[in-house]
Amino acid sequence: MTRRALIAGNWKMNGLSADLGWAQDVCAGLPHPLPGDVVVCPPATLLFPFKVALKDSVVEMGAQDCSCFKGGAFTGDLSATMLKDIGCRYVIVGHSERREGHGESDANVRTKAEAALSAGLIPIICLGETLEQRESGKAEAIVTQQLRHSVPQVHGADVVIAYEPIWAIGTGKTATAQDAQALHAALRAAWPYEGAEALRILYGGSVKPDNAQDLLAQKDIDGALVGGASLNAQDFLDIIKHIA
Ligand code: PGA
């Protein structure tokens, strides 16, 4: 089965209205036809301006998190339905920065993914091991366990998984393409529901123009979740050009 590649830019807590020229630059530099999907996940404050800037473009929008609740007295939170309403097609859930910084468990991530699916969004569910877990040979066991507990019962075509080794995020260190491929293959084999072959598994963690080609050439790496390098339009385009 051929899976459609997906490159998603995670802007994290970066970006002001002065940075919206990014949308024009990326749209102008994309290959035609685009051999995959391209998504930008700006901070919530830029979702509406991005929706306007990306009108009529193939670049889709995602959010960086959503509430597991439908609505109500949850000050500061955003529901999946609100994100859909503002024009998102995707939402990242369970990023390690939220698991660590906001105490989110696998069970929380799963309920957020369920909320996203019921609102008609595609959740990008993040998994990844710490350096200590990798060095003690436990990476595969940890990450496949996160997969089983963080993912709602759904066909593989309806969600996206992002494997992001925590030690590679924002550090300039990446897993080798071979190590990443082995982990992705293990995740696909461990997918507990229907549709393992349709499941898109992205790699994330210091993806840059100079390592994207090797990573994206791997059989079970279906795209990338790009943090730092997605902030620069040219770097993001230089990663996108490696999808086939
Ligand atoms: P990075 O971030 O590319 O800056 O390492 C990736 C991510 O956290 O999604």
PDB file of C-alpha atoms and ligand atoms in Angstrom:
ATOM      1  CA  MET A   1       0.000   0.000   0.000  1.00  0.00           C
ATOM      2  CA  THR A   2       1.244   3.491  -0.738  1.00  0.00           C
ATOM      3  CA  ARG A   3       0.623   5.942   2.020  1.00  0.00           C
ATOM      4  CA  ARG A   4       0.425   9.643   1.245  1.00  0.00           C
ATOM      5  CA  ALA A   5       3.369  11.453   2.800  1.00  0.00           C
ATOM      6  CA  LEU A   6       2.678  14.143   5.376  1.00  0.00           C
ATOM      7  CA  ILE A   7       4.961  16.944   6.479  1.00  0.00           C
ATOM      8  CA  ALA A   8       3.662  18.879   9.468  1.00  0.00           C
ATOM      9  CA  GLY A   9       5.258  22.012  10.879  1.00  0.00           C
ATOM     10  CA  ASN A  10       4.875  22.444  14.637  1.00  0.00           C
ATOM     11  CA  TRP A  11       5.500  26.087  15.476  1.00  0.00           C
ATOM     12  CA  LYS A  12       5.148  25.483  19.229  1.00  0.00           C
ATOM     13  CA  MET A  13       5.005  28.814  21.149  1.00  0.00           C
ATOM     14  CA  ASN A  14       6.510  30.820  18.304  1.00  0.00           C
ATOM     15  CA  GLY A  15       5.092  33.255  15.789  1.00  0.00           C
ATOM     16  CA  LEU A  16       3.444  36.667  15.679  1.00  0.00           C
ATOM     17  CA  SER A  17       1.315  38.315  13.040  1.00  0.00           C
ATOM     18  CA  ALA A  18       4.515  39.769  11.579  1.00  0.00           C
ATOM     19  CA  ASP A  19       5.511  36.205  10.596  1.00  0.00           C
ATOM     20  CA  LEU A  20       2.561  35.501   8.316  1.00  0.00           C
ATOM     21  CA  GLY A  21       4.639  36.097   5.194  1.00  0.00           C
ATOM     22  CA  TRP A  22       5.720  32.463   5.791  1.00  0.00           C
ATOM     23  CA  ALA A  23       2.403  31.301   4.316  1.00  0.00           C
ATOM     24  CA  GLN A  24       2.965  33.171   1.062  1.00  0.00           C
ATOM     25  CA  ASP A  25       6.584  32.022   0.796  1.00  0.00           C
ATOM     26  CA  VAL A  26       5.749  28.366   1.417  1.00  0.00           C
ATOM     27  CA  CYS A  27       2.778  28.368  -0.954  1.00  0.00           C
ATOM     28  CA  ALA A  28       4.881  29.992  -3.686  1.00  0.00           C
ATOM     29  CA  GLY A  29       7.674  27.439  -3.299  1.00  0.00           C
ATOM     30  CA  LEU A  30       5.666  24.196  -3.176  1.00  0.00           C
ATOM     31  CA  PRO A  31       6.014  21.688  -6.002  1.00  0.00           C
ATOM     32  CA  HIS A  32       3.007  21.219  -8.313  1.00  0.00           C
ATOM     33  CA  PRO A  33       1.409  18.764  -8.062  1.00  0.00           C
ATOM     34  CA  LEU A  34       2.234  18.241  -4.407  1.00  0.00           C
ATOM     35  CA  PRO A  35       3.079  14.571  -3.848  1.00  0.00           C
ATOM     36  CA  GLY A  36       1.848  14.569  -0.225  1.00  0.00           C
ATOM     37  CA  ASP A  37       0.119  16.599   2.452  1.00  0.00           C
ATOM     38  CA  VAL A  38       1.577  19.697   4.085  1.00  0.00           C
ATOM     39  CA  VAL A  39       0.250  21.029   7.369  1.00  0.00           C
ATOM     40  CA  VAL A  40       1.181  23.955   9.572  1.00  0.00           C
ATOM     41  CA  CYS A  41       0.355  23.928  13.284  1.00  0.00           C
ATOM     42  CA  PRO A  42       0.784  27.538  14.422  1.00  0.00           C
ATOM     43  CA  PRO A  43      -0.010  28.758  17.928  1.00  0.00           C
ATOM     44  CA  ALA A  44      -3.753  29.178  18.502  1.00  0.00           C
ATOM     45  CA  THR A  45      -3.451  32.971  18.232  1.00  0.00           C
ATOM     46  CA  LEU A  46      -2.431  32.610  14.568  1.00  0.00           C
ATOM     47  CA  LEU A  47      -5.026  30.043  13.475  1.00  0.00           C
ATOM     48  CA  PHE A  48      -7.439  32.607  12.126  1.00  0.00           C
ATOM     49  CA  PRO A  49      -4.813  34.725  10.314  1.00  0.00           C
ATOM     50  CA  PHE A  50      -3.353  31.534   8.855  1.00  0.00           C
ATOM     51  CA  LYS A  51      -6.769  30.424   7.697  1.00  0.00           C
ATOM     52  CA  VAL A  52      -7.031  33.671   5.760  1.00  0.00           C
ATOM     53  CA  ALA A  53      -3.441  33.520   4.475  1.00  0.00           C
ATOM     54  CA  LEU A  54      -3.811  29.894   3.332  1.00  0.00           C
ATOM     55  CA  LYS A  55      -7.165  30.362   1.594  1.00  0.00           C
ATOM     56  CA  ASP A  56      -7.190  28.436  -1.698  1.00  0.00           C
ATOM     57  CA  SER A  57      -3.838  26.845  -0.839  1.00  0.00           C
ATOM     58  CA  VAL A  58      -3.063  23.134  -0.517  1.00  0.00           C
ATOM     59  CA  VAL A  59      -1.395  23.767   2.854  1.00  0.00           C
ATOM     60  CA  GLU A  60      -3.684  22.592   5.631  1.00  0.00           C
ATOM     61  CA  MET A  61      -3.887  23.734   9.226  1.00  0.00           C
ATOM     62  CA  GLY A  62      -3.511  21.900  12.496  1.00  0.00           C
ATOM     63  CA  ALA A  63      -3.587  22.860  16.158  1.00  0.00           C
ATOM     64  CA  GLN A  64      -1.013  21.888  18.772  1.00  0.00           C
ATOM     65  CA  ASP A  65      -3.375  20.489  21.403  1.00  0.00           C
ATOM     66  CA  CYS A  66      -7.077  20.192  22.225  1.00  0.00           C
ATOM     67  CA  SER A  67      -9.199  19.620  25.285  1.00  0.00           C
ATOM     68  CA  CYS A  68     -10.736  16.215  25.864  1.00  0.00           C
ATOM     69  CA  PHE A  69     -13.968  18.007  26.792  1.00  0.00           C
ATOM     70  CA  LYS A  70     -16.624  19.244  24.401  1.00  0.00           C
ATOM     71  CA  GLY A  71     -17.099  22.622  26.089  1.00  0.00           C
ATOM     72  CA  GLY A  72     -17.908  24.339  29.343  1.00  0.00           C
ATOM     73  CA  ALA A  73     -16.005  25.753  32.294  1.00  0.00           C
ATOM     74  CA  PHE A  74     -12.428  25.036  31.214  1.00  0.00           C
ATOM     75  CA  THR A  75     -10.668  28.389  31.273  1.00  0.00           C
ATOM     76  CA  GLY A  76      -7.938  28.693  28.690  1.00  0.00           C
ATOM     77  CA  ASP A  77      -8.709  25.429  26.881  1.00  0.00           C
ATOM     78  CA  LEU A  78      -9.879  24.927  23.309  1.00  0.00           C
ATOM     79  CA  SER A  79     -12.218  22.153  22.216  1.00  0.00           C
ATOM     80  CA  ALA A  80     -11.635  20.065  19.131  1.00  0.00           C
ATOM     81  CA  THR A  81     -14.908  21.417  17.709  1.00  0.00           C
ATOM     82  CA  MET A  82     -13.607  24.993  18.041  1.00  0.00           C
ATOM     83  CA  LEU A  83     -10.438  24.010  16.202  1.00  0.00           C
ATOM     84  CA  LYS A  84     -12.446  22.386  13.449  1.00  0.00           C
ATOM     85  CA  ASP A  85     -14.602  25.508  13.289  1.00  0.00           C
ATOM     86  CA  ILE A  86     -11.572  27.756  12.794  1.00  0.00           C
ATOM     87  CA  GLY A  87     -10.422  25.621   9.867  1.00  0.00           C
ATOM     88  CA  CYS A  88      -8.124  22.956  11.315  1.00  0.00           C
ATOM     89  CA  ARG A  89      -7.989  19.519   9.759  1.00  0.00           C
ATOM     90  CA  TYR A  90      -5.427  18.073  12.198  1.00  0.00           C
ATOM     91  CA  VAL A  91      -4.517  18.419  15.857  1.00  0.00           C
ATOM     92  CA  ILE A  92      -1.331  17.292  17.601  1.00  0.00           C
ATOM     93  CA  VAL A  93      -2.021  15.428  20.844  1.00  0.00           C
ATOM     94  CA  GLY A  94       0.375  13.974  23.388  1.00  0.00           C
ATOM     95  CA  HIS A  95       3.448  15.927  22.354  1.00  0.00           C
ATOM     96  CA  SER A  96       6.219  15.158  24.855  1.00  0.00           C
ATOM     97  CA  GLU A  97       6.295  18.831  25.851  1.00  0.00           C
ATOM     98  CA  ARG A  98       2.695  18.443  26.997  1.00  0.00           C
ATOM     99  CA  ARG A  99       3.173  14.996  28.494  1.00  0.00           C
ATOM    100  CA  GLU A 100       6.111  16.330  30.540  1.00  0.00           C
ATOM    101  CA  GLY A 101       5.171  19.956  31.113  1.00  0.00           C
ATOM    102  CA  HIS A 102       1.448  19.425  31.684  1.00  0.00           C
ATOM    103  CA  GLY A 103       1.434  15.957  33.216  1.00  0.00           C
ATOM    104  CA  GLU A 104      -0.525  14.352  30.374  1.00  0.00           C
ATOM    105  CA  SER A 105      -0.798  10.579  30.629  1.00  0.00           C
ATOM    106  CA  ASP A 106      -1.433   8.048  27.871  1.00  0.00           C
ATOM    107  CA  ALA A 107      -5.064   7.933  29.052  1.00  0.00           C
ATOM    108  CA  ASN A 108      -5.390  11.754  28.711  1.00  0.00           C
ATOM    109  CA  VAL A 109      -3.870  11.598  25.253  1.00  0.00           C
ATOM    110  CA  ARG A 110      -6.299   8.912  24.241  1.00  0.00           C
ATOM    111  CA  THR A 111      -9.326  10.947  25.358  1.00  0.00           C
ATOM    112  CA  LYS A 112      -7.990  13.974  23.479  1.00  0.00           C
ATOM    113  CA  ALA A 113      -7.566  11.858  20.356  1.00  0.00           C
ATOM    114  CA  GLU A 114     -11.136  10.604  20.775  1.00  0.00           C
ATOM    115  CA  ALA A 115     -12.385  14.189  21.105  1.00  0.00           C
ATOM    116  CA  ALA A 116     -10.489  15.127  17.954  1.00  0.00           C
ATOM    117  CA  LEU A 117     -11.969  12.228  15.997  1.00  0.00           C
ATOM    118  CA  SER A 118     -15.510  13.012  17.120  1.00  0.00           C
ATOM    119  CA  ALA A 119     -15.057  16.611  16.001  1.00  0.00           C
ATOM    120  CA  GLY A 120     -13.914  15.411  12.570  1.00  0.00           C
ATOM    121  CA  LEU A 121     -10.216  16.195  13.077  1.00  0.00           C
ATOM    122  CA  ILE A 122      -7.292  13.877  12.405  1.00  0.00           C
ATOM    123  CA  PRO A 123      -5.224  13.512  15.573  1.00  0.00           C
ATOM    124  CA  ILE A 124      -1.437  13.411  15.248  1.00  0.00           C
ATOM    125  CA  ILE A 125      -0.647  11.284  18.299  1.00  0.00           C
ATOM    126  CA  CYS A 126       2.925  11.693  19.578  1.00  0.00           C
ATOM    127  CA  LEU A 127       5.008   8.975  21.198  1.00  0.00           C
ATOM    128  CA  GLY A 128       8.670   8.788  22.125  1.00  0.00           C
ATOM    129  CA  GLU A 129      11.220   7.515  24.607  1.00  0.00           C
ATOM    130  CA  THR A 130      13.714   9.363  26.828  1.00  0.00           C
ATOM    131  CA  LEU A 131      17.468   9.071  26.359  1.00  0.00           C
ATOM    132  CA  GLU A 132      17.716   6.859  29.427  1.00  0.00           C
ATOM    133  CA  GLN A 133      15.074   4.502  28.052  1.00  0.00           C
ATOM    134  CA  ARG A 134      16.848   4.370  24.693  1.00  0.00           C
ATOM    135  CA  GLU A 135      20.245   3.711  26.285  1.00  0.00           C
ATOM    136  CA  SER A 136      18.869   0.918  28.394  1.00  0.00           C
ATOM    137  CA  GLY A 137      17.476  -0.799  25.292  1.00  0.00           C
ATOM    138  CA  LYS A 138      13.832  -0.155  26.208  1.00  0.00           C
ATOM    139  CA  ALA A 139      12.840   2.252  23.429  1.00  0.00           C
ATOM    140  CA  GLU A 140      10.716  -0.194  21.461  1.00  0.00           C
ATOM    141  CA  ALA A 141       8.942  -1.611  24.504  1.00  0.00           C
ATOM    142  CA  ILE A 142       8.170   1.868  25.875  1.00  0.00           C
ATOM    143  CA  VAL A 143       6.939   3.305  22.616  1.00  0.00           C
ATOM    144  CA  THR A 144       4.771   0.323  21.641  1.00  0.00           C
ATOM    145  CA  GLN A 145       3.223   0.445  25.104  1.00  0.00           C
ATOM    146  CA  GLN A 146       2.510   4.183  24.653  1.00  0.00           C
ATOM    147  CA  LEU A 147       0.918   3.301  21.309  1.00  0.00           C
ATOM    148  CA  ARG A 148      -1.421   0.728  22.842  1.00  0.00           C
ATOM    149  CA  HIS A 149      -2.523   3.090  25.612  1.00  0.00           C
ATOM    150  CA  SER A 150      -2.658   6.432  23.776  1.00  0.00           C
ATOM    151  CA  VAL A 151      -4.613   5.453  20.689  1.00  0.00           C
ATOM    152  CA  PRO A 152      -8.393   5.051  20.531  1.00  0.00           C
ATOM    153  CA  GLN A 153      -9.834   2.066  18.706  1.00  0.00           C
ATOM    154  CA  VAL A 154      -9.817   3.327  15.163  1.00  0.00           C
ATOM    155  CA  HIS A 155      -8.771   2.311  11.656  1.00  0.00           C
ATOM    156  CA  GLY A 156      -5.149   3.130  10.882  1.00  0.00           C
ATOM    157  CA  ALA A 157      -6.209   5.450   8.058  1.00  0.00           C
ATOM    158  CA  ASP A 158      -8.014   7.785  10.467  1.00  0.00           C
ATOM    159  CA  VAL A 159      -5.115   8.870  12.667  1.00  0.00           C
ATOM    160  CA  VAL A 160      -1.460   9.814  12.335  1.00  0.00           C
ATOM    161  CA  ILE A 161       1.280   8.684  14.717  1.00  0.00           C
ATOM    162  CA  ALA A 162       4.381  10.808  15.280  1.00  0.00           C
ATOM    163  CA  TYR A 163       7.386   8.991  16.705  1.00  0.00           C
ATOM    164  CA  GLU A 164       9.536  11.633  18.371  1.00  0.00           C
ATOM    165  CA  PRO A 165      12.424  10.405  20.517  1.00  0.00           C
ATOM    166  CA  ILE A 166      12.483  12.963  23.322  1.00  0.00           C
ATOM    167  CA  TRP A 167      16.275  13.193  23.271  1.00  0.00           C
ATOM    168  CA  ALA A 168      16.126  14.293  19.622  1.00  0.00           C
ATOM    169  CA  ILE A 169      13.626  17.138  20.047  1.00  0.00           C
ATOM    170  CA  GLY A 170      15.223  20.550  19.650  1.00  0.00           C
ATOM    171  CA  THR A 171      18.667  19.115  20.409  1.00  0.00           C
ATOM    172  CA  GLY A 172      20.124  18.784  16.925  1.00  0.00           C
ATOM    173  CA  LYS A 173      20.478  15.022  17.538  1.00  0.00           C
ATOM    174  CA  THR A 174      18.426  12.712  15.352  1.00  0.00           C
ATOM    175  CA  ALA A 175      17.912   8.998  15.401  1.00  0.00           C
ATOM    176  CA  THR A 176      19.768   7.437  12.490  1.00  0.00           C
ATOM    177  CA  ALA A 177      17.465   6.723   9.578  1.00  0.00           C
ATOM    178  CA  GLN A 178      17.995   2.995  10.245  1.00  0.00           C
ATOM    179  CA  ASP A 179      17.104   3.232  13.951  1.00  0.00           C
ATOM    180  CA  ALA A 180      14.075   5.348  13.162  1.00  0.00           C
ATOM    181  CA  GLN A 181      12.967   2.895  10.455  1.00  0.00           C
ATOM    182  CA  ALA A 182      13.290  -0.033  12.889  1.00  0.00           C
ATOM    183  CA  LEU A 183      11.147   1.755  15.459  1.00  0.00           C
ATOM    184  CA  HIS A 184       8.534   2.737  12.870  1.00  0.00           C
ATOM    185  CA  ALA A 185       8.330  -0.859  11.621  1.00  0.00           C
ATOM    186  CA  ALA A 186       7.885  -2.038  15.227  1.00  0.00           C
ATOM    187  CA  LEU A 187       5.081   0.481  15.732  1.00  0.00           C
ATOM    188  CA  ARG A 188       3.310  -0.636  12.575  1.00  0.00           C
ATOM    189  CA  ALA A 189       3.632  -4.270  13.671  1.00  0.00           C
ATOM    190  CA  ALA A 190       2.249  -3.358  17.100  1.00  0.00           C
ATOM    191  CA  TRP A 191      -0.742  -1.416  15.746  1.00  0.00           C
ATOM    192  CA  PRO A 192      -3.575  -3.097  17.640  1.00  0.00           C
ATOM    193  CA  TYR A 193      -6.490  -2.370  15.275  1.00  0.00           C
ATOM    194  CA  GLU A 194      -7.400  -2.631  11.591  1.00  0.00           C
ATOM    195  CA  GLY A 195      -5.458  -0.734   8.976  1.00  0.00           C
ATOM    196  CA  ALA A 196      -1.791  -0.997  10.034  1.00  0.00           C
ATOM    197  CA  GLU A 197      -0.743  -0.638   6.394  1.00  0.00           C
ATOM    198  CA  ALA A 198      -2.763   2.568   6.016  1.00  0.00           C
ATOM    199  CA  LEU A 199      -1.364   4.121   9.200  1.00  0.00           C
ATOM    200  CA  ARG A 200       0.902   7.113   8.603  1.00  0.00           C
ATOM    201  CA  ILE A 201       3.829   7.243  11.006  1.00  0.00           C
ATOM    202  CA  LEU A 202       5.814  10.494  11.049  1.00  0.00           C
ATOM    203  CA  TYR A 203       9.305  10.928  12.449  1.00  0.00           C
ATOM    204  CA  GLY A 204      10.042  13.985  14.569  1.00  0.00           C
ATOM    205  CA  GLY A 205      13.088  15.307  16.399  1.00  0.00           C
ATOM    206  CA  SER A 206      15.559  17.736  14.806  1.00  0.00           C
ATOM    207  CA  VAL A 207      14.403  17.036  11.252  1.00  0.00           C
ATOM    208  CA  LYS A 208      16.329  19.478   9.029  1.00  0.00           C
ATOM    209  CA  PRO A 209      16.862  19.911   5.286  1.00  0.00           C
ATOM    210  CA  ASP A 210      20.122  17.946   5.502  1.00  0.00           C
ATOM    211  CA  ASN A 211      18.775  14.831   7.227  1.00  0.00           C
ATOM    212  CA  ALA A 212      15.247  14.762   5.785  1.00  0.00           C
ATOM    213  CA  GLN A 213      16.170  12.874   2.623  1.00  0.00           C
ATOM    214  CA  ASP A 214      17.572   9.836   4.462  1.00  0.00           C
ATOM    215  CA  LEU A 215      14.757   9.727   6.964  1.00  0.00           C
ATOM    216  CA  LEU A 216      11.978  10.137   4.411  1.00  0.00           C
ATOM    217  CA  ALA A 217      13.458   7.460   2.140  1.00  0.00           C
ATOM    218  CA  GLN A 218      12.736   4.775   4.768  1.00  0.00           C
ATOM    219  CA  LYS A 219       9.904   2.384   4.036  1.00  0.00           C
ATOM    220  CA  ASP A 220       7.936   2.959   7.229  1.00  0.00           C
ATOM    221  CA  ILE A 221       8.652   6.679   7.654  1.00  0.00           C
ATOM    222  CA  ASP A 222       5.672   8.366   6.067  1.00  0.00           C
ATOM    223  CA  GLY A 223       6.579  11.952   6.796  1.00  0.00           C
ATOM    224  CA  ALA A 224       7.903  14.289   9.432  1.00  0.00           C
ATOM    225  CA  LEU A 225       6.757  16.431  12.319  1.00  0.00           C
ATOM    226  CA  VAL A 226       9.105  19.374  12.098  1.00  0.00           C
ATOM    227  CA  GLY A 227       9.622  21.850  14.925  1.00  0.00           C
ATOM    228  CA  GLY A 228      12.429  24.405  14.683  1.00  0.00           C
ATOM    229  CA  ALA A 229      13.076  24.003  10.956  1.00  0.00           C
ATOM    230  CA  SER A 230       9.415  24.643  10.110  1.00  0.00           C
ATOM    231  CA  LEU A 231       9.694  28.250  11.262  1.00  0.00           C
ATOM    232  CA  ASN A 232      11.837  29.113   8.295  1.00  0.00           C
ATOM    233  CA  ALA A 233       9.887  28.891   5.022  1.00  0.00           C
ATOM    234  CA  GLN A 234      12.918  27.895   2.944  1.00  0.00           C
ATOM    235  CA  ASP A 235      14.027  25.182   5.383  1.00  0.00           C
ATOM    236  CA  PHE A 236      10.493  23.813   5.491  1.00  0.00           C
ATOM    237  CA  LEU A 237      10.346  23.747   1.670  1.00  0.00           C
ATOM    238  CA  ASP A 238      13.756  22.050   1.570  1.00  0.00           C
ATOM    239  CA  ILE A 239      12.336  19.278   3.752  1.00  0.00           C
ATOM    240  CA  ILE A 240       9.104  18.991   1.749  1.00  0.00           C
ATOM    241  CA  LYS A 241      11.014  18.512  -1.503  1.00  0.00           C
ATOM    242  CA  HIS A 242      12.162  15.088  -0.258  1.00  0.00           C
ATOM    243  CA  ILE A 243       8.681  13.580  -0.211  1.00  0.00           C
ATOM    244  CA  ALA A 244       7.902  11.399  -3.172  1.00  0.00           C
TER     245      ALA A 244
HETATM  246  P1  PGA B   1      12.304  19.902  16.516  1.00  0.00           P
HETATM  247  O1  PGA B   1      10.853  19.620  17.164  1.00  0.00           O
HETATM  248  O2  PGA B   1      12.175  19.620  15.043  1.00  0.00           O
HETATM  249  O3  PGA B   1      12.591  21.336  16.829  1.00  0.00           O
HETATM  250  O4  PGA B   1      13.247  18.951  17.168  1.00  0.00           O
HETATM  251  C1  PGA B   1      10.048  18.568  16.746  1.00  0.00           C
HETATM  252  C2  PGA B   1       8.798  18.503  17.579  1.00  0.00           C
HETATM  253  O5  PGA B   1       8.907  18.660  18.811  1.00  0.00           O
HETATM  254  O6  PGA B   1       7.678  18.292  17.070  1.00  0.00           O
END
